[in-house]
Structure formats: structure tokens, C-alpha cells
Amino acid sequence: MEKKEKPLEKMTAKELREMALGLPGVHGVTAMKKGELIAAIRAAKGITEPEPKKEKLIVAKKEKVILTASQLKQKVKELRVKREEILQQRNWKMAEILRKRIRRFKKMTRRAA
């Protein structure tokens, strides 16, 4: 059975150098970087470069709004009032969400100070 080789990109630079030393037409192997070694080995063996993988589309998030410590404290006060109203309505889930937002804003005020 034939031994299957690792893909060139997964090999270390040391392994690539050892492989390139045995190939005809490849010179200056010890000074080459990994990318150069891969290109030289592909050229010597006549291997075409694989197509690059398609990039994933990344959805841009909202732009960050930078607030001062006093603006953050004002937001905390507003959220506390809103949370009290929601607790009066007995909407426990929304109250929990607002509690977490308040905690997040309080942490941000500590960092801003």
C-alpha cells in the first residue's frame, strides 16, 4: 500500500525543507520561508495551487457608541425606572433582561471612570 502524504499546508517548515532538498531545480531551501517552500515544491512537482476557499460573509454589527460615565449612569437610572414598572406588571422575564442590562452598564461605568 502507498503511504498517503500530508497536504503541504499542514507540514512544518522543517518537513518541507527535507522534501525540497530531494527535488531537482530547488535551490536555497534553508533560507526559504514556509510559503516560499510550498510554492517551490509545487513548481518542482508540477502541482497546481488549489482554489482558495470562499470567504464567509460577516454581518457587520452596529457601530459602537461611546458614552461618558455620566451618560452611562443616566442610562442605568432610566433602566431601573423601567424595570420597576415591569416588575409591577409581573413580567419576570423582561425584568431579568433589564437587570442584566443594568449590570452591564454599571460595569461600563467602572471602566470609563
mmCIF file with all atom_site columns, C-alpha atoms in Angstrom:
data_model
loop_
_atom_site.group_PDB
_atom_site.id
_atom_site.type_symbol
_atom_site.label_atom_id
_atom_site.label_alt_id
_atom_site.label_comp_id
_atom_site.label_asym_id
_atom_site.label_entity_id
_atom_site.label_seq_id
_atom_site.pdbx_PDB_ins_code
_atom_site.Cartn_x
_atom_site.Cartn_y
_atom_site.Cartn_z
_atom_site.occupancy
_atom_site.B_iso_or_equiv
_atom_site.pdbx_formal_charge
_atom_site.auth_seq_id
_atom_site.auth_comp_id
_atom_site.auth_asym_id
_atom_site.auth_atom_id
_atom_site.pdbx_PDB_model_num
ATOM 1   C CA . MET A 1 1   ? 0.000   0.000  0.000   1.00 0.00 ? 1   MET A CA 1
ATOM 2   C CA . GLU A 1 2   ? 1.131   3.514  -0.754  1.00 0.00 ? 2   GLU A CA 1
ATOM 3   C CA . LYS A 1 3   ? 1.671   5.864  2.113   1.00 0.00 ? 3   LYS A CA 1
ATOM 4   C CA . LYS A 1 4   ? -0.554  8.935  1.815   1.00 0.00 ? 4   LYS A CA 1
ATOM 5   C CA . GLU A 1 5   ? 1.275   12.253 2.303   1.00 0.00 ? 5   GLU A CA 1
ATOM 6   C CA . LYS A 1 6   ? 0.017   15.141 4.381   1.00 0.00 ? 6   LYS A CA 1
ATOM 7   C CA . PRO A 1 7   ? -1.101  18.225 2.453   1.00 0.00 ? 7   PRO A CA 1
ATOM 8   C CA . LEU A 1 8   ? 1.756   20.708 2.011   1.00 0.00 ? 8   LEU A CA 1
ATOM 9   C CA . GLU A 1 9   ? -0.001  23.387 4.075   1.00 0.00 ? 9   GLU A CA 1
ATOM 10  C CA . LYS A 1 10  ? -0.189  21.052 7.081   1.00 0.00 ? 10  LYS A CA 1
ATOM 11  C CA . MET A 1 11  ? 3.516   20.145 7.001   1.00 0.00 ? 11  MET A CA 1
ATOM 12  C CA . THR A 1 12  ? 6.048   22.003 9.114   1.00 0.00 ? 12  THR A CA 1
ATOM 13  C CA . ALA A 1 13  ? 8.776   24.127 7.559   1.00 0.00 ? 13  ALA A CA 1
ATOM 14  C CA . LYS A 1 14  ? 11.349  21.532 8.607   1.00 0.00 ? 14  LYS A CA 1
ATOM 15  C CA . GLU A 1 15  ? 9.456   18.739 6.810   1.00 0.00 ? 15  GLU A CA 1
ATOM 16  C CA . LEU A 1 16  ? 9.067   20.941 3.729   1.00 0.00 ? 16  LEU A CA 1
ATOM 17  C CA . ARG A 1 17  ? 12.817  21.682 3.671   1.00 0.00 ? 17  ARG A CA 1
ATOM 18  C CA . GLU A 1 18  ? 13.634  17.959 3.821   1.00 0.00 ? 18  GLU A CA 1
ATOM 19  C CA . MET A 1 19  ? 11.227  17.287 0.974   1.00 0.00 ? 19  MET A CA 1
ATOM 20  C CA . ALA A 1 20  ? 12.580  20.187 -1.127  1.00 0.00 ? 20  ALA A CA 1
ATOM 21  C CA . LEU A 1 21  ? 16.210  19.071 -0.735  1.00 0.00 ? 21  LEU A CA 1
ATOM 22  C CA . GLY A 1 22  ? 15.492  15.918 -2.728  1.00 0.00 ? 22  GLY A CA 1
ATOM 23  C CA . LEU A 1 23  ? 13.784  17.758 -5.597  1.00 0.00 ? 23  LEU A CA 1
ATOM 24  C CA . PRO A 1 24  ? 15.662  18.864 -8.725  1.00 0.00 ? 24  PRO A CA 1
ATOM 25  C CA . GLY A 1 25  ? 15.610  22.594 -9.547  1.00 0.00 ? 25  GLY A CA 1
ATOM 26  C CA . VAL A 1 26  ? 15.000  23.801 -5.997  1.00 0.00 ? 26  VAL A CA 1
ATOM 27  C CA . HIS A 1 27  ? 17.894  25.830 -4.589  1.00 0.00 ? 27  HIS A CA 1
ATOM 28  C CA . GLY A 1 28  ? 18.380  27.916 -1.431  1.00 0.00 ? 28  GLY A CA 1
ATOM 29  C CA . VAL A 1 29  ? 15.995  25.806 0.612   1.00 0.00 ? 29  VAL A CA 1
ATOM 30  C CA . THR A 1 30  ? 17.460  26.697 4.000   1.00 0.00 ? 30  THR A CA 1
ATOM 31  C CA . ALA A 1 31  ? 16.743  30.413 3.582   1.00 0.00 ? 31  ALA A CA 1
ATOM 32  C CA . MET A 1 32  ? 13.144  29.975 2.373   1.00 0.00 ? 32  MET A CA 1
ATOM 33  C CA . LYS A 1 33  ? 10.070  30.588 4.460   1.00 0.00 ? 33  LYS A CA 1
ATOM 34  C CA . LYS A 1 34  ? 7.161   28.152 4.593   1.00 0.00 ? 34  LYS A CA 1
ATOM 35  C CA . GLY A 1 35  ? 5.134   29.905 1.887   1.00 0.00 ? 35  GLY A CA 1
ATOM 36  C CA . GLU A 1 36  ? 8.136   30.045 -0.438  1.00 0.00 ? 36  GLU A CA 1
ATOM 37  C CA . LEU A 1 37  ? 8.892   26.369 0.220   1.00 0.00 ? 37  LEU A CA 1
ATOM 38  C CA . ILE A 1 38  ? 5.338   25.343 -0.645  1.00 0.00 ? 38  ILE A CA 1
ATOM 39  C CA . ALA A 1 39  ? 5.449   27.361 -3.888  1.00 0.00 ? 39  ALA A CA 1
ATOM 40  C CA . ALA A 1 40  ? 8.846   25.891 -4.858  1.00 0.00 ? 40  ALA A CA 1
ATOM 41  C CA . ILE A 1 41  ? 7.734   22.303 -4.153  1.00 0.00 ? 41  ILE A CA 1
ATOM 42  C CA . ARG A 1 42  ? 4.530   22.796 -6.132  1.00 0.00 ? 42  ARG A CA 1
ATOM 43  C CA . ALA A 1 43  ? 6.516   24.225 -9.073  1.00 0.00 ? 43  ALA A CA 1
ATOM 44  C CA . ALA A 1 44  ? 9.028   21.352 -8.974  1.00 0.00 ? 44  ALA A CA 1
ATOM 45  C CA . LYS A 1 45  ? 6.333   18.672 -8.776  1.00 0.00 ? 45  LYS A CA 1
ATOM 46  C CA . GLY A 1 46  ? 4.027   20.411 -11.262 1.00 0.00 ? 46  GLY A CA 1
ATOM 47  C CA . ILE A 1 47  ? 1.163   20.698 -8.785  1.00 0.00 ? 47  ILE A CA 1
ATOM 48  C CA . THR A 1 48  ? -1.367  23.461 -9.409  1.00 0.00 ? 48  THR A CA 1
ATOM 49  C CA . GLU A 1 49  ? -2.421  25.653 -6.499  1.00 0.00 ? 49  GLU A CA 1
ATOM 50  C CA . PRO A 1 50  ? -5.800  24.765 -5.014  1.00 0.00 ? 50  PRO A CA 1
ATOM 51  C CA . GLU A 1 51  ? -8.591  27.307 -5.329  1.00 0.00 ? 51  GLU A CA 1
ATOM 52  C CA . PRO A 1 52  ? -8.963  29.478 -2.247  1.00 0.00 ? 52  PRO A CA 1
ATOM 53  C CA . LYS A 1 53  ? -11.981 28.681 -0.116  1.00 0.00 ? 53  LYS A CA 1
ATOM 54  C CA . LYS A 1 54  ? -14.917 31.040 -0.323  1.00 0.00 ? 54  LYS A CA 1
ATOM 55  C CA . GLU A 1 55  ? -14.913 33.572 2.473   1.00 0.00 ? 55  GLU A CA 1
ATOM 56  C CA . LYS A 1 56  ? -17.843 33.617 4.815   1.00 0.00 ? 56  LYS A CA 1
ATOM 57  C CA . LEU A 1 57  ? -19.943 36.735 4.752   1.00 0.00 ? 57  LEU A CA 1
ATOM 58  C CA . ILE A 1 58  ? -19.740 38.528 8.040   1.00 0.00 ? 58  ILE A CA 1
ATOM 59  C CA . VAL A 1 59  ? -22.683 40.658 9.020   1.00 0.00 ? 59  VAL A CA 1
ATOM 60  C CA . ALA A 1 60  ? -21.479 43.991 10.300  1.00 0.00 ? 60  ALA A CA 1
ATOM 61  C CA . LYS A 1 61  ? -22.595 44.794 13.812  1.00 0.00 ? 61  LYS A CA 1
ATOM 62  C CA . LYS A 1 62  ? -23.959 48.145 14.858  1.00 0.00 ? 62  LYS A CA 1
ATOM 63  C CA . GLU A 1 63  ? -21.419 50.906 15.217  1.00 0.00 ? 63  GLU A CA 1
ATOM 64  C CA . LYS A 1 64  ? -20.309 51.287 18.793  1.00 0.00 ? 64  LYS A CA 1
ATOM 65  C CA . VAL A 1 65  ? -21.491 54.417 20.504  1.00 0.00 ? 65  VAL A CA 1
ATOM 66  C CA . ILE A 1 66  ? -19.043 55.701 23.078  1.00 0.00 ? 66  ILE A CA 1
ATOM 67  C CA . LEU A 1 67  ? -20.735 57.105 26.164  1.00 0.00 ? 67  LEU A CA 1
ATOM 68  C CA . THR A 1 68  ? -19.255 59.044 29.041  1.00 0.00 ? 68  THR A CA 1
ATOM 69  C CA . ALA A 1 69  ? -19.569 57.842 32.619  1.00 0.00 ? 69  ALA A CA 1
ATOM 70  C CA . SER A 1 70  ? -22.338 60.345 33.367  1.00 0.00 ? 70  SER A CA 1
ATOM 71  C CA . GLN A 1 71  ? -24.319 59.246 30.295  1.00 0.00 ? 71  GLN A CA 1
ATOM 72  C CA . LEU A 1 72  ? -23.964 55.621 31.372  1.00 0.00 ? 72  LEU A CA 1
ATOM 73  C CA . LYS A 1 73  ? -25.215 56.450 34.869  1.00 0.00 ? 73  LYS A CA 1
ATOM 74  C CA . GLN A 1 74  ? -28.210 58.216 33.338  1.00 0.00 ? 74  GLN A CA 1
ATOM 75  C CA . LYS A 1 75  ? -28.979 55.078 31.292  1.00 0.00 ? 75  LYS A CA 1
ATOM 76  C CA . VAL A 1 76  ? -28.796 52.973 34.469  1.00 0.00 ? 76  VAL A CA 1
ATOM 77  C CA . LYS A 1 77  ? -31.323 55.269 36.172  1.00 0.00 ? 77  LYS A CA 1
ATOM 78  C CA . GLU A 1 78  ? -33.686 55.045 33.197  1.00 0.00 ? 78  GLU A CA 1
ATOM 79  C CA . LEU A 1 79  ? -33.415 51.259 33.106  1.00 0.00 ? 79  LEU A CA 1
ATOM 80  C CA . ARG A 1 80  ? -34.088 50.988 36.841  1.00 0.00 ? 80  ARG A CA 1
ATOM 81  C CA . VAL A 1 81  ? -37.308 53.009 36.469  1.00 0.00 ? 81  VAL A CA 1
ATOM 82  C CA . LYS A 1 82  ? -38.334 50.861 33.512  1.00 0.00 ? 82  LYS A CA 1
ATOM 83  C CA . ARG A 1 83  ? -37.533 47.684 35.462  1.00 0.00 ? 83  ARG A CA 1
ATOM 84  C CA . GLU A 1 84  ? -39.690 48.807 38.395  1.00 0.00 ? 84  GLU A CA 1
ATOM 85  C CA . GLU A 1 85  ? -42.621 49.353 36.031  1.00 0.00 ? 85  GLU A CA 1
ATOM 86  C CA . ILE A 1 86  ? -42.163 45.897 34.533  1.00 0.00 ? 86  ILE A CA 1
ATOM 87  C CA . LEU A 1 87  ? -41.934 44.303 37.991  1.00 0.00 ? 87  LEU A CA 1
ATOM 88  C CA . GLN A 1 88  ? -45.292 45.922 38.822  1.00 0.00 ? 88  GLN A CA 1
ATOM 89  C CA . GLN A 1 89  ? -46.698 44.182 35.724  1.00 0.00 ? 89  GLN A CA 1
ATOM 90  C CA . ARG A 1 90  ? -45.130 40.902 36.938  1.00 0.00 ? 90  ARG A CA 1
ATOM 91  C CA . ASN A 1 91  ? -43.208 40.343 33.703  1.00 0.00 ? 91  ASN A CA 1
ATOM 92  C CA . TRP A 1 92  ? -40.360 38.405 35.295  1.00 0.00 ? 92  TRP A CA 1
ATOM 93  C CA . LYS A 1 93  ? -38.527 37.546 32.096  1.00 0.00 ? 93  LYS A CA 1
ATOM 94  C CA . MET A 1 94  ? -38.235 41.150 30.906  1.00 0.00 ? 94  MET A CA 1
ATOM 95  C CA . ALA A 1 95  ? -37.279 42.246 34.433  1.00 0.00 ? 95  ALA A CA 1
ATOM 96  C CA . GLU A 1 96  ? -34.394 39.757 34.366  1.00 0.00 ? 96  GLU A CA 1
ATOM 97  C CA . ILE A 1 97  ? -33.257 41.068 30.977  1.00 0.00 ? 97  ILE A CA 1
ATOM 98  C CA . LEU A 1 98  ? -33.271 44.643 32.281  1.00 0.00 ? 98  LEU A CA 1
ATOM 99  C CA . ARG A 1 99  ? -31.382 43.578 35.420  1.00 0.00 ? 99  ARG A CA 1
ATOM 100 C CA . LYS A 1 100 ? -28.627 42.155 33.230  1.00 0.00 ? 100 LYS A CA 1
ATOM 101 C CA . ARG A 1 101 ? -28.521 45.337 31.132  1.00 0.00 ? 101 ARG A CA 1
ATOM 102 C CA . ILE A 1 102 ? -28.204 47.432 34.278  1.00 0.00 ? 102 ILE A CA 1
ATOM 103 C CA . ARG A 1 103 ? -25.302 45.280 35.476  1.00 0.00 ? 103 ARG A CA 1
ATOM 104 C CA . ARG A 1 104 ? -23.608 45.617 32.082  1.00 0.00 ? 104 ARG A CA 1
ATOM 105 C CA . PHE A 1 105 ? -23.933 49.415 32.135  1.00 0.00 ? 105 PHE A CA 1
ATOM 106 C CA . LYS A 1 106 ? -22.619 49.567 35.710  1.00 0.00 ? 106 LYS A CA 1
ATOM 107 C CA . LYS A 1 107 ? -19.536 47.599 34.652  1.00 0.00 ? 107 LYS A CA 1
ATOM 108 C CA . MET A 1 108 ? -19.046 50.009 31.783  1.00 0.00 ? 108 MET A CA 1
ATOM 109 C CA . THR A 1 109 ? -19.169 52.988 34.153  1.00 0.00 ? 109 THR A CA 1
ATOM 110 C CA . ARG A 1 110 ? -16.431 51.436 36.272  1.00 0.00 ? 110 ARG A CA 1
ATOM 111 C CA . ARG A 1 111 ? -14.260 51.011 33.188  1.00 0.00 ? 111 ARG A CA 1
ATOM 112 C CA . ALA A 1 112 ? -14.997 54.539 31.979  1.00 0.00 ? 112 ALA A CA 1
ATOM 113 C CA . ALA A 1 113 ? -14.017 56.112 35.312  1.00 0.00 ? 113 ALA A CA 1
#
